[in-house]
PDB file of C-alpha atoms and ligand atoms in Angstrom:
ATOM      1  CA  UNK A   1      -7.126  14.704 -11.020  1.00 98.00           C
ATOM      2  CA  UNK A   2      -7.582  11.294  -9.443  1.00 98.00           C
ATOM      3  CA  UNK A   3      -4.912   9.719  -7.209  1.00 99.00           C
ATOM      4  CA  UNK A   4      -5.990   6.354  -5.776  1.00 98.00           C
ATOM      5  CA  UNK A   5      -2.995   5.296  -3.634  1.00 98.00           C
ATOM      6  CA  UNK A   6      -1.373   7.356  -0.836  1.00 98.00           C
ATOM      7  CA  UNK A   7       0.056   6.787   2.648  1.00 98.00           C
ATOM      8  CA  UNK A   8       0.042   8.724   5.940  1.00 98.00           C
ATOM      9  CA  UNK A   9       1.750   8.389   9.333  1.00 98.00           C
ATOM     10  CA  UNK A  10      -0.828   5.674  10.083  1.00 98.00           C
ATOM     11  CA  UNK A  11       1.526   3.427   8.111  1.00 98.00           C
ATOM     12  CA  UNK A  12       4.834   4.460   6.540  1.00 97.00           C
ATOM     13  CA  UNK A  13       4.023   7.899   5.138  1.00 97.00           C
ATOM     14  CA  UNK A  14       5.270  11.075   6.801  1.00 97.00           C
ATOM     15  CA  UNK A  15       2.161  13.316   6.570  1.00 98.00           C
ATOM     16  CA  UNK A  16      -0.703  13.166   9.060  1.00 98.00           C
ATOM     17  CA  UNK A  17      -4.027  12.367   7.315  1.00 98.00           C
ATOM     18  CA  UNK A  18      -5.231  15.972   7.735  1.00 98.00           C
ATOM     19  CA  UNK A  19      -2.042  17.357   6.161  1.00 98.00           C
ATOM     20  CA  UNK A  20      -2.217  14.836   3.314  1.00 98.00           C
ATOM     21  CA  UNK A  21      -5.720  15.976   2.324  1.00 98.00           C
ATOM     22  CA  UNK A  22      -4.654  19.640   2.456  1.00 98.00           C
ATOM     23  CA  UNK A  23      -1.609  18.942   0.276  1.00 98.00           C
ATOM     24  CA  UNK A  24      -3.761  17.001  -2.203  1.00 98.00           C
ATOM     25  CA  UNK A  25      -6.197  19.916  -2.345  1.00 98.00           C
ATOM     26  CA  UNK A  26      -3.326  22.340  -3.020  1.00 97.00           C
ATOM     27  CA  UNK A  27      -1.989  20.007  -5.723  1.00 97.00           C
ATOM     28  CA  UNK A  28      -5.351  20.116  -7.525  1.00 98.00           C
ATOM     29  CA  UNK A  29      -6.391  16.533  -6.760  1.00 98.00           C
ATOM     30  CA  UNK A  30     -10.168  16.153  -6.954  1.00 98.00           C
ATOM     31  CA  UNK A  31     -10.440  12.484  -5.917  1.00 98.00           C
ATOM     32  CA  UNK A  32      -7.969  11.168  -3.339  1.00 99.00           C
ATOM     33  CA  UNK A  33      -7.694   7.682  -1.874  1.00 99.00           C
ATOM     34  CA  UNK A  34      -6.012   7.129   1.486  1.00 98.00           C
ATOM     35  CA  UNK A  35      -4.549   3.617   1.523  1.00 98.00           C
ATOM     36  CA  UNK A  36      -2.340   2.970   4.515  1.00 98.00           C
ATOM     37  CA  UNK A  37      -0.716  -0.446   4.839  1.00 98.00           C
ATOM     38  CA  UNK A  38      -3.016  -2.846   6.727  1.00 98.00           C
ATOM     39  CA  UNK A  39      -4.873  -0.058   8.531  1.00 98.00           C
ATOM     40  CA  UNK A  40      -7.909   2.218   8.400  1.00 98.00           C
ATOM     41  CA  UNK A  41      -6.705   4.300  11.367  1.00 98.00           C
ATOM     42  CA  UNK A  42      -6.329   7.476   9.281  1.00 98.00           C
ATOM     43  CA  UNK A  43      -9.831   7.531   7.822  1.00 98.00           C
ATOM     44  CA  UNK A  44     -11.576   9.678  10.425  1.00 98.00           C
ATOM     45  CA  UNK A  45      -8.954  12.433  10.470  1.00 98.00           C
ATOM     46  CA  UNK A  46      -8.811  12.476   6.659  1.00 98.00           C
ATOM     47  CA  UNK A  47     -12.603  12.863   6.453  1.00 98.00           C
ATOM     48  CA  UNK A  48     -12.416  15.849   8.813  1.00 98.00           C
ATOM     49  CA  UNK A  49     -10.112  17.647   6.347  1.00 98.00           C
ATOM     50  CA  UNK A  50     -12.145  17.454   3.126  1.00 97.00           C
ATOM     51  CA  UNK A  51     -13.504  20.498   1.297  1.00 97.00           C
ATOM     52  CA  UNK A  52     -16.096  20.715  -1.508  1.00 98.00           C
ATOM     53  CA  UNK A  53     -13.291  20.661  -4.131  1.00 98.00           C
ATOM     54  CA  UNK A  54     -11.959  17.240  -3.060  1.00 98.00           C
ATOM     55  CA  UNK A  55     -13.670  13.916  -2.481  1.00 98.00           C
ATOM     56  CA  UNK A  56     -12.165  11.095  -0.463  1.00 98.00           C
ATOM     57  CA  UNK A  57     -11.930   7.379  -1.227  1.00 99.00           C
ATOM     58  CA  UNK A  58     -11.296   5.404   1.942  1.00 98.00           C
ATOM     59  CA  UNK A  59      -9.160   2.309   1.581  1.00 98.00           C
ATOM     60  CA  UNK A  60      -6.185   0.251   2.709  1.00 98.00           C
ATOM     61  CA  UNK A  61      -3.248  -1.498   1.046  1.00 98.00           C
ATOM     62  CA  UNK A  62      -3.180  -5.098   2.191  1.00 98.00           C
ATOM     63  CA  UNK A  63       0.158  -6.912   2.373  1.00 97.00           C
ATOM     64  CA  UNK A  64      -0.337 -10.381   0.882  1.00 97.00           C
ATOM     65  CA  UNK A  65       1.810 -13.419   0.178  1.00 96.00           C
ATOM     66  CA  UNK A  66       1.077 -15.909  -2.581  1.00 96.00           C
ATOM     67  CA  UNK A  67       1.314 -19.624  -1.791  1.00 94.00           C
ATOM     68  CA  UNK A  68       4.735 -19.436  -3.538  1.00 93.00           C
ATOM     69  CA  UNK A  69       5.830 -16.745  -1.091  1.00 92.00           C
ATOM     70  CA  UNK A  70       5.708 -13.794  -3.511  1.00 94.00           C
ATOM     71  CA  UNK A  71       4.850 -10.448  -1.918  1.00 94.00           C
ATOM     72  CA  UNK A  72       1.723  -8.808  -3.406  1.00 97.00           C
ATOM     73  CA  UNK A  73       0.016  -5.580  -2.330  1.00 98.00           C
ATOM     74  CA  UNK A  74      -3.761  -5.422  -2.756  1.00 98.00           C
ATOM     75  CA  UNK A  75      -5.580  -2.089  -2.629  1.00 99.00           C
ATOM     76  CA  UNK A  76      -9.017  -2.378  -1.051  1.00 99.00           C
ATOM     77  CA  UNK A  77     -11.118   0.725  -1.756  1.00 99.00           C
ATOM     78  CA  UNK A  78     -14.651   1.745  -0.760  1.00 99.00           C
ATOM     79  CA  UNK A  79     -15.229  -1.189   1.606  1.00 98.00           C
ATOM     80  CA  UNK A  80     -17.366  -0.932   4.722  1.00 98.00           C
ATOM     81  CA  UNK A  81     -14.865   0.054   7.425  1.00 98.00           C
ATOM     82  CA  UNK A  82     -17.029  -1.589  10.089  1.00 98.00           C
ATOM     83  CA  UNK A  83     -16.920  -4.994   8.409  1.00 98.00           C
ATOM     84  CA  UNK A  84     -15.550  -7.347  11.071  1.00 98.00           C
ATOM     85  CA  UNK A  85     -13.884  -9.854   8.743  1.00 98.00           C
ATOM     86  CA  UNK A  86     -12.041  -7.004   7.055  1.00 98.00           C
ATOM     87  CA  UNK A  87     -10.900  -5.437  10.321  1.00 98.00           C
ATOM     88  CA  UNK A  88      -9.829  -8.875  11.581  1.00 98.00           C
ATOM     89  CA  UNK A  89      -7.674  -9.418   8.488  1.00 98.00           C
ATOM     90  CA  UNK A  90      -6.051  -5.996   8.951  1.00 98.00           C
ATOM     91  CA  UNK A  91      -5.376  -6.475  12.657  1.00 97.00           C
ATOM     92  CA  UNK A  92      -3.973 -10.005  12.132  1.00 97.00           C
ATOM     93  CA  UNK A  93      -1.508  -8.518   9.679  1.00 96.00           C
ATOM     94  CA  UNK A  94      -0.498  -5.691  12.029  1.00 96.00           C
ATOM     95  CA  UNK A  95      -0.067  -8.152  14.909  1.00 96.00           C
ATOM     96  CA  UNK A  96       2.275 -10.463  13.008  1.00 96.00           C
ATOM     97  CA  UNK A  97       4.449  -7.505  12.027  1.00 97.00           C
ATOM     98  CA  UNK A  98       5.672  -7.195  15.624  1.00 96.00           C
ATOM     99  CA  UNK A  99       7.433 -10.601  16.000  1.00 97.00           C
ATOM    100  CA  UNK A 100       8.634 -10.201  12.405  1.00 98.00           C
ATOM    101  CA  UNK A 101      10.275  -6.865  13.267  1.00 98.00           C
ATOM    102  CA  UNK A 102      11.831  -8.412  16.368  1.00 98.00           C
ATOM    103  CA  UNK A 103      13.395 -11.149  14.196  1.00 98.00           C
ATOM    104  CA  UNK A 104      14.787  -8.677  11.668  1.00 98.00           C
ATOM    105  CA  UNK A 105      16.340  -6.610  14.462  1.00 98.00           C
ATOM    106  CA  UNK A 106      17.825  -9.743  16.090  1.00 98.00           C
ATOM    107  CA  UNK A 107      19.416 -10.854  12.811  1.00 98.00           C
ATOM    108  CA  UNK A 108      20.912  -7.416  12.258  1.00 98.00           C
ATOM    109  CA  UNK A 109      22.252  -6.901  15.754  1.00 98.00           C
ATOM    110  CA  UNK A 110      23.743 -10.431  15.742  1.00 98.00           C
ATOM    111  CA  UNK A 111      25.791  -9.173  12.773  1.00 97.00           C
ATOM    112  CA  UNK A 112      26.989  -6.160  14.739  1.00 98.00           C
ATOM    113  CA  UNK A 113      24.574  -3.590  13.261  1.00 98.00           C
ATOM    114  CA  UNK A 114      23.616  -0.938  15.817  1.00 98.00           C
ATOM    115  CA  UNK A 115      19.825  -1.397  16.134  1.00 98.00           C
ATOM    116  CA  UNK A 116      17.280  -2.403  18.806  1.00 98.00           C
ATOM    117  CA  UNK A 117      13.532  -2.966  18.827  1.00 98.00           C
ATOM    118  CA  UNK A 118      13.156   0.146  21.003  1.00 98.00           C
ATOM    119  CA  UNK A 119      14.945   2.182  18.334  1.00 98.00           C
ATOM    120  CA  UNK A 120      12.353   0.973  15.813  1.00 98.00           C
ATOM    121  CA  UNK A 121       9.465   1.853  18.133  1.00 97.00           C
ATOM    122  CA  UNK A 122      10.902   5.350  18.642  1.00 97.00           C
ATOM    123  CA  UNK A 123      10.820   5.751  14.850  1.00 97.00           C
ATOM    124  CA  UNK A 124       7.210   4.512  14.574  1.00 97.00           C
ATOM    125  CA  UNK A 125       4.379   7.036  15.043  1.00 96.00           C
ATOM    126  CA  UNK A 126       1.788   6.078  17.694  1.00 94.00           C
ATOM    127  CA  UNK A 127      -0.626   3.482  16.327  1.00 92.00           C
ATOM    128  CA  UNK A 128       1.072   3.124  12.931  1.00 97.00           C
ATOM    129  CA  UNK A 129       1.417  -0.197  11.099  1.00 97.00           C
ATOM    130  CA  UNK A 130       5.078  -1.001  11.862  1.00 97.00           C
ATOM    131  CA  UNK A 131       7.193  -1.908   8.849  1.00 97.00           C
ATOM    132  CA  UNK A 132      10.596  -1.845   7.218  1.00 98.00           C
ATOM    133  CA  UNK A 133      10.419   1.926   6.571  1.00 98.00           C
ATOM    134  CA  UNK A 134      10.376   2.530  10.346  1.00 98.00           C
ATOM    135  CA  UNK A 135      13.324   0.164  10.744  1.00 98.00           C
ATOM    136  CA  UNK A 136      15.009   2.195   7.989  1.00 98.00           C
ATOM    137  CA  UNK A 137      14.292   5.437   9.880  1.00 97.00           C
ATOM    138  CA  UNK A 138      15.796   3.917  13.049  1.00 98.00           C
ATOM    139  CA  UNK A 139      18.918   2.915  11.096  1.00 98.00           C
ATOM    140  CA  UNK A 140      19.177   6.508   9.828  1.00 98.00           C
ATOM    141  CA  UNK A 141      18.762   7.856  13.383  1.00 98.00           C
ATOM    142  CA  UNK A 142      21.554   5.512  14.549  1.00 98.00           C
ATOM    143  CA  UNK A 143      23.845   6.663  11.751  1.00 98.00           C
ATOM    144  CA  UNK A 144      24.008   3.205  10.134  1.00 98.00           C
ATOM    145  CA  UNK A 145      22.729   4.566   6.797  1.00 98.00           C
ATOM    146  CA  UNK A 146      22.016   8.074   5.512  1.00 96.00           C
ATOM    147  CA  UNK A 147      18.492   7.651   4.076  1.00 95.00           C
ATOM    148  CA  UNK A 148      15.495   5.281   3.878  1.00 95.00           C
ATOM    149  CA  UNK A 149      16.438   4.624   0.287  1.00 93.00           C
ATOM    150  CA  UNK A 150      19.975   3.578   1.211  1.00 96.00           C
ATOM    151  CA  UNK A 151      18.591   1.188   3.849  1.00 97.00           C
ATOM    152  CA  UNK A 152      16.429  -0.492   1.188  1.00 96.00           C
ATOM    153  CA  UNK A 153      19.268  -0.759  -1.333  1.00 94.00           C
ATOM    154  CA  UNK A 154      21.088  -3.356   0.699  1.00 92.00           C
ATOM    155  CA  UNK A 155      19.984  -4.144   4.260  1.00 97.00           C
ATOM    156  CA  UNK A 156      16.204  -4.141   3.935  1.00 97.00           C
ATOM    157  CA  UNK A 157      15.298  -5.297   0.443  1.00 94.00           C
ATOM    158  CA  UNK A 158      13.313  -8.499  -0.182  1.00 91.00           C
ATOM    159  CA  UNK A 159      16.458 -10.452  -1.082  1.00 91.00           C
ATOM    160  CA  UNK A 160      18.458  -9.346   1.979  1.00 96.00           C
ATOM    161  CA  UNK A 161      19.591 -11.925   4.537  1.00 97.00           C
ATOM    162  CA  UNK A 162      17.888  -9.779   7.176  1.00 98.00           C
ATOM    163  CA  UNK A 163      14.513  -9.862   5.444  1.00 97.00           C
ATOM    164  CA  UNK A 164      11.804 -11.760   7.311  1.00 96.00           C
ATOM    165  CA  UNK A 165       8.225 -12.108   6.039  1.00 93.00           C
ATOM    166  CA  UNK A 166       5.174 -11.730   8.237  1.00 93.00           C
ATOM    167  CA  UNK A 167       2.040 -13.844   8.108  1.00 89.00           C
ATOM    168  CA  UNK A 168      -0.278 -12.456   5.452  1.00 97.00           C
ATOM    169  CA  UNK A 169      -3.408 -13.457   3.548  1.00 98.00           C
ATOM    170  CA  UNK A 170      -3.039 -14.725  -0.010  1.00 98.00           C
ATOM    171  CA  UNK A 171      -4.100 -12.227  -2.705  1.00 98.00           C
ATOM    172  CA  UNK A 172      -7.154 -14.408  -3.383  1.00 98.00           C
ATOM    173  CA  UNK A 173      -8.164 -14.307   0.309  1.00 98.00           C
ATOM    174  CA  UNK A 174      -7.661 -10.544   0.462  1.00 98.00           C
ATOM    175  CA  UNK A 175      -9.774  -9.969  -2.667  1.00 98.00           C
ATOM    176  CA  UNK A 176     -12.568 -12.124  -1.276  1.00 98.00           C
ATOM    177  CA  UNK A 177     -12.601 -10.296   2.056  1.00 98.00           C
ATOM    178  CA  UNK A 178     -12.523  -6.851   0.365  1.00 99.00           C
ATOM    179  CA  UNK A 179     -15.411  -7.804  -1.941  1.00 98.00           C
ATOM    180  CA  UNK A 180     -17.465  -9.337   0.891  1.00 98.00           C
ATOM    181  CA  UNK A 181     -16.997  -6.042   2.745  1.00 98.00           C
ATOM    182  CA  UNK A 182     -18.567  -4.319  -0.271  1.00 98.00           C
ATOM    183  CA  UNK A 183     -15.378  -2.777  -1.647  1.00 99.00           C
ATOM    184  CA  UNK A 184     -13.343  -3.055  -4.826  1.00 99.00           C
ATOM    185  CA  UNK A 185      -9.954  -4.740  -5.164  1.00 99.00           C
ATOM    186  CA  UNK A 186      -7.123  -3.304  -7.270  1.00 99.00           C
ATOM    187  CA  UNK A 187      -3.772  -5.081  -7.378  1.00 98.00           C
ATOM    188  CA  UNK A 188      -1.014  -2.547  -6.600  1.00 98.00           C
ATOM    189  CA  UNK A 189       2.118  -2.312  -8.794  1.00 98.00           C
ATOM    190  CA  UNK A 190       2.009  -6.058  -9.714  1.00 97.00           C
ATOM    191  CA  UNK A 191       5.034  -5.919 -12.045  1.00 96.00           C
ATOM    192  CA  UNK A 192       7.305  -3.785  -9.837  1.00 95.00           C
ATOM    193  CA  UNK A 193      10.205  -6.139 -10.532  1.00 89.00           C
ATOM    194  CA  UNK A 194      12.842  -4.002  -8.849  1.00 83.00           C
ATOM    195  CA  UNK A 195      11.181  -4.671  -5.479  1.00 85.00           C
ATOM    196  CA  UNK A 196      11.651  -8.443  -5.729  1.00 86.00           C
ATOM    197  CA  UNK A 197      10.004 -11.483  -7.238  1.00 90.00           C
ATOM    198  CA  UNK A 198       6.741 -10.733  -9.082  1.00 93.00           C
ATOM    199  CA  UNK A 199       3.688 -12.761 -10.096  1.00 94.00           C
ATOM    200  CA  UNK A 200       3.339 -14.129 -13.640  1.00 93.00           C
ATOM    201  CA  UNK A 201       0.734 -12.977 -16.148  1.00 90.00           C
ATOM    202  CA  UNK A 202      -1.226 -16.249 -15.758  1.00 90.00           C
ATOM    203  CA  UNK A 203      -1.830 -15.543 -12.044  1.00 93.00           C
ATOM    204  CA  UNK A 204      -4.299 -12.799 -13.002  1.00 96.00           C
ATOM    205  CA  UNK A 205      -6.875 -15.372 -14.115  1.00 96.00           C
ATOM    206  CA  UNK A 206      -7.128 -16.741 -10.554  1.00 96.00           C
ATOM    207  CA  UNK A 207      -7.357 -13.234  -9.126  1.00 98.00           C
ATOM    208  CA  UNK A 208     -10.176 -12.346 -11.511  1.00 98.00           C
ATOM    209  CA  UNK A 209     -12.024 -15.508 -10.480  1.00 98.00           C
ATOM    210  CA  UNK A 210     -11.728 -14.326  -6.864  1.00 98.00           C
ATOM    211  CA  UNK A 211     -13.235 -10.936  -7.788  1.00 98.00           C
ATOM    212  CA  UNK A 212     -10.329  -8.661  -8.719  1.00 98.00           C
ATOM    213  CA  UNK A 213     -11.630  -5.370 -10.171  1.00 98.00           C
ATOM    214  CA  UNK A 214      -8.568  -3.508 -11.370  1.00 98.00           C
ATOM    215  CA  UNK A 215      -4.835  -3.288 -11.993  1.00 98.00           C
ATOM    216  CA  UNK A 216      -2.603  -0.400 -10.952  1.00 98.00           C
ATOM    217  CA  UNK A 217      -0.819   0.028 -14.284  1.00 98.00           C
ATOM    218  CA  UNK A 218       0.658   3.521 -14.082  1.00 98.00           C
ATOM    219  CA  UNK A 219       3.084   3.513 -11.151  1.00 98.00           C
ATOM    220  CA  UNK A 220       6.704   4.654 -11.010  1.00 97.00           C
ATOM    221  CA  UNK A 221       8.014   1.203 -10.037  1.00 97.00           C
ATOM    222  CA  UNK A 222       6.815  -0.265 -13.380  1.00 97.00           C
ATOM    223  CA  UNK A 223       8.698   0.362 -16.629  1.00 96.00           C
ATOM    224  CA  UNK A 224       6.973   1.460 -19.846  1.00 97.00           C
ATOM    225  CA  UNK A 225       7.194  -2.156 -21.061  1.00 96.00           C
ATOM    226  CA  UNK A 226       5.724  -3.511 -17.843  1.00 96.00           C
ATOM    227  CA  UNK A 227       2.922  -0.935 -18.061  1.00 98.00           C
ATOM    228  CA  UNK A 228       2.027  -1.897 -21.629  1.00 98.00           C
ATOM    229  CA  UNK A 229       1.967  -5.616 -20.752  1.00 97.00           C
ATOM    230  CA  UNK A 230      -0.336  -4.813 -17.832  1.00 98.00           C
ATOM    231  CA  UNK A 231      -2.585  -2.657 -20.029  1.00 98.00           C
ATOM    232  CA  UNK A 232      -3.000  -5.608 -22.396  1.00 98.00           C
ATOM    233  CA  UNK A 233      -3.801  -7.950 -19.488  1.00 97.00           C
ATOM    234  CA  UNK A 234      -6.356  -5.490 -18.103  1.00 98.00           C
ATOM    235  CA  UNK A 235      -8.032  -5.115 -21.488  1.00 98.00           C
ATOM    236  CA  UNK A 236      -8.164  -8.864 -22.043  1.00 97.00           C
ATOM    237  CA  UNK A 237      -9.599  -9.556 -18.590  1.00 97.00           C
ATOM    238  CA  UNK A 238     -11.931  -6.545 -18.603  1.00 98.00           C
ATOM    239  CA  UNK A 239     -10.274  -4.967 -15.569  1.00 98.00           C
ATOM    240  CA  UNK A 240     -10.183  -1.294 -14.649  1.00 98.00           C
ATOM    241  CA  UNK A 241      -6.823   0.447 -15.230  1.00 98.00           C
ATOM    242  CA  UNK A 242      -5.592   2.793 -12.529  1.00 98.00           C
ATOM    243  CA  UNK A 243      -2.581   5.060 -12.127  1.00 98.00           C
ATOM    244  CA  UNK A 244      -1.436   6.492  -8.822  1.00 98.00           C
ATOM    245  CA  UNK A 245       1.416   8.066  -6.939  1.00 98.00           C
ATOM    246  CA  UNK A 246       1.852   5.742  -3.928  1.00 98.00           C
ATOM    247  CA  UNK A 247       2.823   8.964  -2.151  1.00 98.00           C
ATOM    248  CA  UNK A 248       4.634   8.461   1.195  1.00 98.00           C
ATOM    249  CA  UNK A 249       5.484  12.090   2.063  1.00 97.00           C
ATOM    250  CA  UNK A 250       9.237  12.554   2.504  1.00 94.00           C
ATOM    251  CA  UNK A 251       9.600   8.777   3.030  1.00 87.00           C
ATOM    252  CA  UNK A 252       9.892   8.163  -0.720  1.00 92.00           C
ATOM    253  CA  UNK A 253      10.508  10.151  -3.884  1.00 94.00           C
ATOM    254  CA  UNK A 254       6.946   9.598  -5.196  1.00 97.00           C
ATOM    255  CA  UNK A 255       5.182  12.958  -5.678  1.00 98.00           C
ATOM    256  CA  UNK A 256       1.418  13.397  -5.210  1.00 98.00           C
ATOM    257  CA  UNK A 257      -0.498  12.789  -8.483  1.00 98.00           C
ATOM    258  CA  UNK A 258       2.680  11.928 -10.415  1.00 98.00           C
ATOM    259  CA  UNK A 259       0.483   9.185 -11.935  1.00 98.00           C
ATOM    260  CA  UNK A 260      -3.294   9.488 -12.077  1.00 98.00           C
ATOM    261  CA  UNK A 261      -6.402   7.518 -13.053  1.00 98.00           C
ATOM    262  CA  UNK A 262      -8.658   8.473 -15.983  1.00 98.00           C
ATOM    263  CA  UNK A 263     -12.147   9.669 -15.049  1.00 98.00           C
ATOM    264  CA  UNK A 264     -13.963   6.926 -17.024  1.00 98.00           C
ATOM    265  CA  UNK A 265     -11.860   4.182 -15.400  1.00 98.00           C
ATOM    266  CA  UNK A 266     -12.552   5.640 -11.960  1.00 98.00           C
ATOM    267  CA  UNK A 267     -16.305   5.861 -12.614  1.00 98.00           C
ATOM    268  CA  UNK A 268     -16.359   2.211 -13.628  1.00 98.00           C
ATOM    269  CA  UNK A 269     -14.368   1.166 -10.559  1.00 98.00           C
ATOM    270  CA  UNK A 270     -16.579   3.172  -8.219  1.00 98.00           C
ATOM    271  CA  UNK A 271     -19.711   1.602  -9.699  1.00 98.00           C
ATOM    272  CA  UNK A 272     -18.442  -1.870  -8.732  1.00 98.00           C
ATOM    273  CA  UNK A 273     -18.608  -1.203  -4.966  1.00 98.00           C
ATOM    274  CA  UNK A 274     -21.836  -2.405  -3.332  1.00 98.00           C
ATOM    275  CA  UNK A 275     -22.741   1.086  -2.027  1.00 98.00           C
ATOM    276  CA  UNK A 276     -21.843   4.696  -2.821  1.00 98.00           C
ATOM    277  CA  UNK A 277     -19.105   5.323  -0.277  1.00 98.00           C
ATOM    278  CA  UNK A 278     -17.091   8.204  -1.730  1.00 98.00           C
ATOM    279  CA  UNK A 279     -16.932  10.836   1.022  1.00 98.00           C
ATOM    280  CA  UNK A 280     -17.909  14.345  -0.100  1.00 98.00           C
ATOM    281  CA  UNK A 281     -18.583  17.632   1.648  1.00 95.00           C
TER     282      UNK A 281
HETATM  283  P1  AMP B 301       6.981  -3.985   4.871  1.00 90.27           P
HETATM  284  O1  AMP B 301       5.514  -3.903   4.556  1.00 90.27           O
HETATM  285  O2  AMP B 301       7.275  -3.763   6.304  1.00 90.27           O
HETATM  286  O3  AMP B 301       7.611  -5.228   4.320  1.00 90.27           O
HETATM  287  O4  AMP B 301       7.675  -2.754   4.122  1.00 90.27           O
HETATM  288  C1  AMP B 301       7.419  -2.539   2.753  1.00 90.27           C
HETATM  289  C2  AMP B 301       7.304  -1.050   2.496  1.00 90.27           C
HETATM  290  O5  AMP B 301       8.587  -0.509   2.371  1.00 90.27           O
HETATM  291  C3  AMP B 301       6.624  -0.737   1.184  1.00 90.27           C
HETATM  292  O6  AMP B 301       5.287  -0.506   1.387  1.00 90.27           O
HETATM  293  C4  AMP B 301       7.269   0.520   0.713  1.00 90.27           C
HETATM  294  O7  AMP B 301       6.461   1.639   0.990  1.00 90.27           O
HETATM  295  C5  AMP B 301       8.514   0.645   1.543  1.00 90.27           C
HETATM  296  N1  AMP B 301       9.697   0.751   0.669  1.00 90.27           N
HETATM  297  C6  AMP B 301      10.146  -0.149  -0.216  1.00 90.27           C
HETATM  298  N2  AMP B 301      11.257   0.310  -0.837  1.00 90.27           N
HETATM  299  C7  AMP B 301      11.518   1.533  -0.325  1.00 90.27           C
HETATM  300  C8  AMP B 301      12.525   2.532  -0.555  1.00 90.27           C
HETATM  301  N3  AMP B 301      13.505   2.334  -1.426  1.00 90.27           N
HETATM  302  N4  AMP B 301      12.463   3.664   0.171  1.00 90.27           N
HETATM  303  C9  AMP B 301      11.493   3.853   1.064  1.00 90.27           C
HETATM  304  N5  AMP B 301      10.508   2.963   1.327  1.00 90.27           N
HETATM  305  C10 AMP B 301      10.525   1.812   0.637  1.00 90.27           C
HETATM  306 FE1   FE B 302       4.815   1.767   1.992  1.00 90.27          FE
HETATM  307 FE1   FE B 303       2.670  -1.177  -2.161  1.00 90.27          FE
HETATM  308 ZN1   ZN B 304       1.549   1.875  -1.215  1.00 90.27          ZN
END
């Protein structure tokens, strides 16, 4: 069982990297990718948890914005973690999330919502990429909403008046940096329309020109129709098809391995990295 997209407390998941690997092992996952938002901070701890039955794919999910301002998530897998351009891109993104969070909190408290930046920091694990889920947790702690999900329904979604973007690379830039760092680039849940505005089918041509390797087709935020359109696009453009859980621990409903990637697709994807970087024991 191959699950190529999961999160830990190093971004907005609720499991430590060690615990995530143990849970994946118990769930029967044989190939697990750890893909925290804009961070590789969980890699070392995750590596320390592997057993012969499970291999680890180190990666990150990069928050991107198109030139039209559409939010896109790009999974970078199997890149060289020491690549300086890659680490610079990730740290630039994390840095700009701080003033962005300050602005969101200011807008909300100006409207009388009980929230401060300190509340958000209390809800953010040490060293984690700070994001809306931590703001959601702070709102839950303050009794403003009952759950993360409820916070996203209204206050925190992409169309909310409190939503502020942070500076981010374009998907093309992110793909180029991932590929230069020797990794493979898979666009995450590109047609997840319930999250907000999505890219059009024609955009994929530009992404392929930049070096895109795959499309995350099987993901709970994409309908059966959206998944079949994406399958057709992947086949036409000769891209690898992946499926994954986007597991966030108790932070989201997504269950480990609820969607998975076929072995042959995974083997093709892995072969496109510039070195054999799957971590095994
Ligand atoms: P940010 O990167 O700070 O803009 O936050 C986006 C993150 O919020 C995404 O990566 C999702 O994991 C998370 N998210 C989006 N919708 C929900 C939801 N309904 N419940 C929990 N987390 C969510
Ligand atoms: Fe997330
Ligand atoms: Fe995502
Ligand atoms: Zn994700």
